[in-house]
Coordinates of C-alpha atoms and ligand atoms in Angstrom, one line a residue:
M1 CA 83.2 105.4 95.9
S2 CA 82.3 106.4 99.5
C3 CA 86.0 107.4 99.8
L4 CA 85.2 110.4 97.7
D5 CA 82.7 111.9 100.1
G6 CA 83.2 115.4 101.1
Y7 CA 84.9 116.6 97.9
D8 CA 83.6 119.5 96.0
P9 CA 82.9 118.2 92.5
D10 CA 82.7 121.7 91.0
A11 CA 86.2 122.8 91.7
L12 CA 88.2 119.9 93.0
R13 CA 91.8 120.6 93.7
V14 CA 94.3 118.5 91.7
D15 CA 95.9 117.1 94.9
K16 CA 92.5 116.2 96.3
A17 CA 91.5 114.5 93.1
C18 CA 94.8 112.5 93.0
A19 CA 94.3 111.4 96.6
A20 CA 90.7 110.5 96.0
I21 CA 91.6 108.4 93.0
R22 CA 94.4 106.7 94.9
A23 CA 92.1 105.8 97.7
C24 CA 89.9 103.9 95.4
L25 CA 92.5 101.7 93.7
T26 CA 93.6 98.2 94.6
P27 CA 96.7 96.9 92.8
I28 CA 96.3 93.8 90.6
T29 CA 97.4 90.5 92.1
G30 CA 98.2 88.3 89.1
I31 CA 101.8 87.3 88.7
E32 CA 103.9 85.4 86.2
R33 CA 107.4 84.1 85.8
V34 CA 109.5 85.6 83.0
A35 CA 113.0 85.4 81.7
T36 CA 115.2 88.1 83.4
R37 CA 115.5 90.2 80.2
S38 CA 111.8 90.2 79.6
A39 CA 111.3 91.7 83.1
L40 CA 112.5 95.1 81.8
G41 CA 109.8 97.6 82.6
R42 CA 107.8 95.2 84.7
V43 CA 107.0 95.2 88.4
L44 CA 108.8 92.7 90.6
A45 CA 106.5 90.3 92.4
E46 CA 109.0 88.5 94.6
E47 CA 111.7 89.5 97.0
I48 CA 115.2 89.0 95.6
I49 CA 117.5 87.5 98.3
P50 CA 121.1 86.9 97.1
T51 CA 122.2 83.3 97.5
I52 CA 125.8 84.4 96.9
D53 CA 128.0 87.4 97.8
V54 CA 128.6 89.9 95.0
P55 CA 131.5 90.0 94.5
T56 CA 132.1 86.5 95.7
H57 CA 135.7 87.1 96.7
D58 CA 137.8 90.1 97.7
N59 CA 139.4 91.3 94.5
S60 CA 141.6 94.0 93.1
A61 CA 139.9 97.3 92.1
M62 CA 143.0 98.3 90.0
D63 CA 145.9 97.0 88.0
G64 CA 148.9 96.9 90.3
Y65 CA 150.5 94.8 93.1
A66 CA 148.8 93.0 95.9
L67 CA 150.8 92.9 99.2
R68 CA 150.6 92.5 102.9
S69 CA 150.2 95.8 104.7
R70 CA 152.4 94.6 107.6
D71 CA 155.4 94.4 105.2
L72 CA 155.2 98.2 104.6
V73 CA 158.1 100.2 105.9
K74 CA 156.8 103.3 107.7
G75 CA 157.6 106.6 106.0
A76 CA 160.0 105.1 103.4
D77 CA 160.1 102.9 100.2
T78 CA 159.3 99.2 100.7
W79 CA 161.2 96.7 98.6
L80 CA 159.3 93.6 97.7
H81 CA 159.9 90.7 95.3
E82 CA 157.3 89.7 92.8
I83 CA 156.3 86.0 93.1
G84 CA 153.5 85.7 90.5
T85 CA 150.5 87.1 88.7
A86 CA 146.7 87.0 89.2
L87 CA 144.4 87.8 86.4
A88 CA 140.6 88.4 86.4
G89 CA 139.3 84.8 86.3
R90 CA 142.7 83.3 87.0
K91 CA 143.8 83.4 90.6
F92 CA 147.3 83.2 92.0
E93 CA 147.7 79.7 93.6
G94 CA 149.7 79.9 96.7
E95 CA 150.1 82.2 99.6
L96 CA 151.8 85.5 99.9
K97 CA 154.9 85.2 102.1
A98 CA 156.8 88.0 103.9
R99 CA 158.1 90.8 101.7
A100 CA 156.5 89.4 98.6
C101 CA 153.9 90.8 96.2
V102 CA 151.8 89.5 93.4
R103 CA 151.0 91.4 90.2
V104 CA 147.2 91.7 90.0
M105 CA 144.8 92.9 87.3
T106 CA 141.5 94.6 88.0
G107 CA 139.0 92.0 89.1
A108 CA 141.6 89.4 90.0
V109 CA 140.9 87.5 93.3
M110 CA 143.1 88.8 96.0
P111 CA 146.0 86.4 96.7
E112 CA 145.8 84.7 100.1
G113 CA 147.5 86.8 102.7
A114 CA 147.3 90.1 100.7
D115 CA 145.2 92.9 102.1
M116 CA 145.9 95.8 99.8
V117 CA 146.8 96.8 96.3
V118 CA 149.2 99.5 95.1
V119 CA 148.5 100.8 91.6
Q120 CA 151.1 100.1 89.0
E121 CA 151.6 103.8 88.1
V122 CA 153.3 104.6 91.5
V123 CA 155.4 101.5 91.7
K124 CA 159.1 101.5 90.6
R125 CA 161.1 98.5 89.6
D126 CA 164.8 97.7 90.3
E127 CA 165.7 94.5 88.5
D128 CA 163.6 91.9 90.3
A129 CA 162.5 94.2 93.1
I130 CA 159.3 96.1 93.2
I131 CA 159.6 99.4 95.1
I132 CA 156.5 100.7 96.8
P133 CA 156.5 104.3 97.8
A134 CA 155.5 105.5 101.3
G135 CA 151.9 106.6 102.0
Q136 CA 150.0 103.4 101.1
V137 CA 147.3 102.2 103.4
K138 CA 145.9 98.8 104.4
G139 CA 142.7 97.9 102.4
Q140 CA 143.3 100.3 99.6
N141 CA 142.1 99.4 96.1
V142 CA 140.5 96.2 97.3
R143 CA 136.8 95.4 96.6
L144 CA 135.5 93.3 99.4
A145 CA 133.4 90.2 99.0
G146 CA 129.7 91.1 99.4
E147 CA 130.3 94.8 99.2
D148 CA 127.7 95.1 96.4
L149 CA 125.2 92.4 97.5
K150 CA 125.4 90.3 100.6
K151 CA 124.2 86.7 100.7
G152 CA 120.9 86.4 102.6
V153 CA 120.3 90.2 102.8
P154 CA 117.2 91.1 100.7
V155 CA 118.0 93.5 97.9
L156 CA 114.8 94.1 95.9
K157 CA 111.3 94.1 97.3
P158 CA 108.0 93.2 95.5
G159 CA 106.7 96.4 93.9
H160 CA 110.1 97.5 92.7
A161 CA 110.1 98.6 89.0
I162 CA 112.6 96.7 87.0
G163 CA 114.9 99.0 85.0
P164 CA 118.3 98.5 83.4
A165 CA 120.1 98.6 86.8
E166 CA 117.8 96.0 88.3
L167 CA 118.2 93.7 85.3
G168 CA 122.0 93.8 85.8
L169 CA 121.7 93.4 89.5
I170 CA 119.4 90.3 89.1
A171 CA 121.8 88.9 86.5
S172 CA 124.8 89.5 88.9
L173 CA 123.1 87.0 91.2
G174 CA 122.9 84.5 88.4
I175 CA 119.1 84.6 88.4
A176 CA 117.6 83.6 85.0
E177 CA 113.9 84.1 85.7
V178 CA 111.9 86.3 88.0
M179 CA 108.3 86.6 89.2
V180 CA 106.7 89.8 88.0
K181 CA 103.2 91.2 88.2
R182 CA 101.1 90.5 85.2
R183 CA 100.8 93.4 82.9
L184 CA 97.9 95.8 83.5
R185 CA 95.4 95.8 80.7
V186 CA 94.2 99.2 79.6
A187 CA 91.4 99.7 76.9
F188 CA 91.1 103.1 75.3
F189 CA 88.9 104.8 72.8
S190 CA 88.0 108.2 71.5
T191 CA 84.5 109.6 71.4
G192 CA 83.0 112.1 69.0
D193 CA 80.9 112.4 65.9
E194 CA 83.5 114.8 64.4
L195 CA 86.4 112.3 64.5
A196 CA 87.9 110.8 61.4
S197 CA 90.5 108.0 61.5
V198 CA 93.9 108.5 60.0
G199 CA 94.2 107.1 56.5
T200 CA 90.7 108.0 55.6
P201 CA 89.5 111.2 53.8
L202 CA 88.6 114.0 56.1
P203 CA 84.9 115.0 55.8
E204 CA 84.1 118.7 56.2
G205 CA 84.0 119.9 59.8
H206 CA 85.8 116.7 61.0
V207 CA 89.1 116.4 62.7
Y208 CA 91.5 113.4 62.7
D209 CA 91.5 111.4 65.9
S210 CA 94.8 112.3 67.3
N211 CA 94.0 111.5 70.9
R212 CA 94.2 107.8 70.3
Y213 CA 97.7 108.3 69.1
T214 CA 99.0 110.3 72.0
L215 CA 97.2 107.9 74.4
Y216 CA 98.8 105.0 72.6
G217 CA 102.2 106.6 73.0
M218 CA 101.7 107.4 76.7
L219 CA 100.3 103.9 77.5
Q220 CA 103.0 102.2 75.6
R221 CA 105.7 104.0 77.5
L222 CA 104.1 102.8 80.8
G223 CA 104.5 99.2 79.7
V224 CA 100.8 98.3 80.0
E225 CA 99.0 95.9 77.7
I226 CA 96.8 98.0 75.4
L227 CA 93.5 97.4 73.8
D228 CA 92.8 100.1 71.2
M229 CA 89.0 100.2 70.7
G230 CA 89.0 102.9 68.0
V231 CA 86.5 105.7 67.7
V232 CA 83.0 105.5 69.3
R233 CA 80.3 107.8 68.1
D234 CA 78.4 110.1 70.4
D235 CA 75.6 107.5 70.5
P236 CA 74.3 105.9 73.7
A237 CA 74.0 102.4 72.3
Q238 CA 77.5 102.4 70.8
L239 CA 79.0 103.9 73.9
E240 CA 77.3 101.4 76.2
S241 CA 78.5 98.5 74.0
A242 CA 82.1 99.9 73.9
L243 CA 82.2 100.4 77.7
R244 CA 80.8 96.9 78.3
T245 CA 83.4 95.3 76.1
A246 CA 86.1 97.4 77.7
A247 CA 85.0 96.5 81.3
M248 CA 85.0 92.8 80.3
N249 CA 88.5 92.9 78.8
A250 CA 90.5 95.4 80.7
D251 CA 91.5 96.6 84.2
V252 CA 91.3 100.2 83.2
V253 CA 89.3 102.1 80.5
V254 CA 90.5 105.4 79.3
T255 CA 88.3 107.5 77.0
S256 CA 88.7 110.9 75.6
G257 CA 86.0 113.5 74.8
G258 CA 82.4 113.8 75.7
V259 CA 82.9 115.1 79.2
S260 CA 82.3 118.7 78.5
V261 CA 79.0 120.5 79.1
G262 CA 76.4 119.4 76.6
E263 CA 77.8 116.1 75.8
A264 CA 78.5 115.1 79.4
D265 CA 74.9 114.5 80.2
F266 CA 74.2 111.5 78.1
I267 CA 77.7 110.0 78.7
K268 CA 77.2 110.5 82.4
A269 CA 73.9 108.7 82.2
M270 CA 75.5 105.8 80.3
M271 CA 78.4 105.5 82.7
A272 CA 76.2 105.7 85.7
K273 CA 74.1 102.8 84.2
L274 CA 77.2 100.6 84.1
G275 CA 78.7 101.6 87.4
E276 CA 79.6 104.4 89.7
V277 CA 81.2 107.3 87.9
L278 CA 81.8 110.7 89.2
F279 CA 82.1 113.8 87.0
W280 CA 84.5 116.3 88.3
K281 CA 85.3 119.8 87.4
I282 CA 88.9 119.9 88.5
A283 CA 90.5 123.2 89.4
M284 CA 93.2 122.9 86.8
R285 CA 94.0 124.2 83.3
P286 CA 94.0 122.6 80.9
G287 CA 91.8 119.6 81.6
R288 CA 89.0 120.9 83.7
P289 CA 86.2 118.3 83.2
M290 CA 87.1 114.7 84.0
A291 CA 85.2 111.5 84.9
F292 CA 86.5 108.9 87.2
G293 CA 84.9 105.7 88.5
R294 CA 84.3 102.1 88.1
I295 CA 82.1 100.3 85.5
E296 CA 80.9 96.8 85.4
S297 CA 79.7 94.3 82.8
D298 CA 79.0 90.6 83.2
G299 CA 80.7 90.5 86.6
H300 CA 83.9 92.1 85.2
S301 CA 84.7 95.5 86.4
A302 CA 87.2 98.2 85.4
F303 CA 88.3 101.6 86.5
L304 CA 87.3 104.3 84.1
F305 CA 89.0 107.6 83.3
G306 CA 86.9 109.8 81.1
L307 CA 89.5 112.4 79.9
P308 CA 88.5 115.7 78.2
G309 CA 88.6 115.8 74.4
N310 CA 91.1 118.6 73.9
P311 CA 94.4 117.1 72.8
V312 CA 96.6 119.0 75.4
A313 CA 94.1 118.3 78.1
V314 CA 94.3 114.6 77.4
M315 CA 98.1 114.7 77.9
V316 CA 97.9 116.8 81.0
T317 CA 95.2 114.8 82.7
F318 CA 97.0 111.6 81.7
H319 CA 100.3 112.7 83.3
Q320 CA 98.7 114.1 86.4
F321 CA 96.1 111.4 87.2
V322 CA 96.1 108.4 85.0
R323 CA 99.9 107.7 85.1
D324 CA 100.0 107.6 88.9
A325 CA 96.9 105.4 89.0
L326 CA 98.2 102.9 86.4
L327 CA 101.6 102.6 88.1
H328 CA 99.8 102.0 91.5
L329 CA 97.4 99.5 90.0
A330 CA 100.3 97.7 88.3
G331 CA 101.7 97.1 91.7
R332 CA 104.5 99.7 91.9
T333 CA 105.3 100.7 95.4
G334 CA 107.3 103.7 96.5
D335 CA 107.2 107.2 95.2
C336 CA 106.3 107.4 91.5
A337 CA 105.7 111.1 91.5
I338 CA 107.2 113.1 88.7
P339 CA 109.9 115.3 90.3
L340 CA 109.5 119.1 90.4
L341 CA 112.5 121.3 89.8
R342 CA 112.4 124.9 90.7
V343 CA 113.9 127.3 88.1
P344 CA 113.6 131.0 87.2
C345 CA 111.1 131.9 84.6
V346 CA 112.4 134.3 81.9
A347 CA 109.2 136.3 81.4
D348 CA 106.0 137.4 83.2
L349 CA 103.3 134.7 83.3
R350 CA 99.6 135.3 83.8
K351 CA 98.1 133.1 86.5
V352 CA 94.7 133.1 88.2
P353 CA 94.8 131.8 91.8
G354 CA 92.4 129.0 92.5
R355 CA 93.5 126.4 90.0
T356 CA 96.7 124.5 89.1
E357 CA 98.0 125.4 85.6
Y358 CA 100.2 123.2 83.4
Q359 CA 101.8 125.6 80.9
R360 CA 104.1 124.2 78.3
G361 CA 107.6 125.3 78.8
I362 CA 111.1 125.0 77.3
L363 CA 113.8 124.5 79.9
S364 CA 117.2 125.5 78.6
N365 CA 120.6 126.3 79.9
E366 CA 121.7 129.9 79.2
E367 CA 125.2 130.7 80.2
G368 CA 125.3 128.0 82.8
V369 CA 121.8 128.7 84.4
W370 CA 118.7 126.6 83.7
R371 CA 115.7 128.8 83.0
V372 CA 112.3 128.1 81.6
R373 CA 110.2 130.0 79.0
L374 CA 106.8 129.4 77.5
T375 CA 106.4 127.6 74.2
G376 CA 104.1 130.4 73.0
Q377 CA 100.4 129.7 72.2
Q378 CA 98.9 127.8 75.1
G379 CA 95.4 126.8 73.9
S380 CA 94.3 123.3 75.0
G381 CA 93.8 122.4 71.4
V382 CA 97.4 123.4 70.5
L383 CA 99.1 120.0 70.6
R384 CA 102.1 121.6 68.9
S385 CA 102.9 123.2 72.3
M386 CA 103.4 119.7 73.8
S387 CA 105.8 118.8 71.0
E388 CA 107.8 122.1 71.3
A389 CA 107.9 121.9 75.1
N390 CA 110.3 119.8 77.1
C391 CA 108.5 120.4 80.4
F392 CA 105.3 121.5 82.1
I393 CA 105.6 124.7 84.0
V394 CA 103.4 123.8 87.0
L395 CA 101.8 126.8 88.6
E396 CA 100.4 125.8 91.9
H397 CA 96.8 126.3 93.0
D398 CA 97.2 129.5 95.0
R399 CA 99.9 131.1 92.8
E400 CA 99.2 134.5 91.3
N401 CA 100.9 136.3 88.4
I402 CA 104.5 135.5 87.9
K403 CA 107.2 138.1 87.3
A404 CA 110.2 137.6 85.1
G405 CA 112.9 136.0 87.3
D406 CA 110.5 134.4 89.7
L407 CA 111.1 130.8 90.5
V408 CA 108.5 128.3 89.1
D409 CA 108.2 124.5 89.3
V410 CA 108.8 122.5 86.2
Q411 CA 108.2 118.8 85.4
L412 CA 110.5 117.4 82.8
F413 CA 109.0 115.4 80.0
E414 CA 112.2 113.4 79.6
G415 CA 112.0 110.2 81.6
L416 CA 108.3 110.3 81.9
I417 CA 107.5 106.7 81.4
Ligands
AMP501 P1 84.9 117.1 73.8 O1 85.5 117.0 75.1 O2 84.4 115.9 73.2 O3 83.8 118.2 73.8 O4 86.0 117.7 72.8 C1 86.6 118.9 73.0 C2 87.5 119.3 71.8 O5 88.5 118.3 71.6 C3 86.7 119.3 70.5 O6 87.2 120.4 69.7 C4 87.0 118.1 69.8 O7 86.9 118.1 68.4 C5 88.4 117.8 70.3 N1 88.6 116.3 70.3 C6 87.9 115.5 70.9 N2 88.3 114.2 70.7 C7 89.4 114.3 69.9 C8 90.3 113.4 69.4 N3 90.1 112.1 69.6 N4 91.3 113.8 68.6 C9 91.5 115.1 68.4 N5 90.6 116.1 68.9 C10 89.6 115.7 69.6
MG502 MG1 83.1 115.2 71.8

């Protein structure tokens, strides 16, 4: 944890906290071979080098007529005779001779000698003759062999996330199995004496444990292997045992609750007993207190994120810190940051400089212009605000009050994996 030296734990800036976390992480190394389809959502662990060109042959991009550009008459119609047909998957056997053309369908291999295709819509017919209008150019409507993927030229690198496009791309090379990183294992539990589990009666003064459901949802979307450890009471022995089990079975442990003043002390002591955990007050809202570090049990260690208990704070800290850390640990390379868009805000917003705020917003298109407004009540216990919102309005650290019409940054929820 020496990488964290020099940071102010009482008002750590969000960007500093992110960087500090990043500096401590080492991606997992385990890999496995899976069927191409099962690689969806996984992280590639090998370089994909095409052993074939894609497409393998020059082929027609349109339905029309393949011909030799040198037969074209400059500035006038060209009369050709049709000598055959090429379909997708059934080539024209034979060679294109002078002043001849071959009817071709999209995807058909270009007949030998042909170097262009004229679309059927512009062609006229006169008995057996095909009349090509002036203005056609060599190479038009032809897809060249290897224009998508070139044999021998690496196309995907280890660390690339496999999405639908990558699945198709890998399939286009005929590859049936790929090496991927093993799934990251993430254990999570909620802490609190006031928590009741869904499906049980709610004792007076208790709340249902909703954090475990939002955490489940967010982790599931990231494609990690999850280990739901339930609710752990605010009791040192139970907490120690849960943390030990988690450290032995997971790469990362995510907890919620117990990091605010009052509760933090004993949790702090417990986490410190098992490893090196730092408690930070982050200059952000919501989500101020957070713990981050590493715990160990029986020679197995895991990274720990102790998120705040408030339901909105859980989601905000997860998206701003945990998500990036998990993607990085899972072996993703490249920029995984959630994009920020700058749009006008419809109303005044209160903002105190000196902390980053994540207000819940609704981005909508009004008369052709995208604008954002608040969802309403913004308390960190108002989980409804996350459900009503479709974006965070991210008000940066030094920002002061916002006036209606000012530009603000938003982070869309859609696409947040
Ligand atoms: P804590 O950080 O433990 O002090 O919790 C802060 C607030 O979040 C309290 O009002 C808790 O009741 C609430 N809270 C903590 N954990 C959960 C949970 N798992 N589900 C719903 N609310 C919670
Ligand atoms: Mg608590």
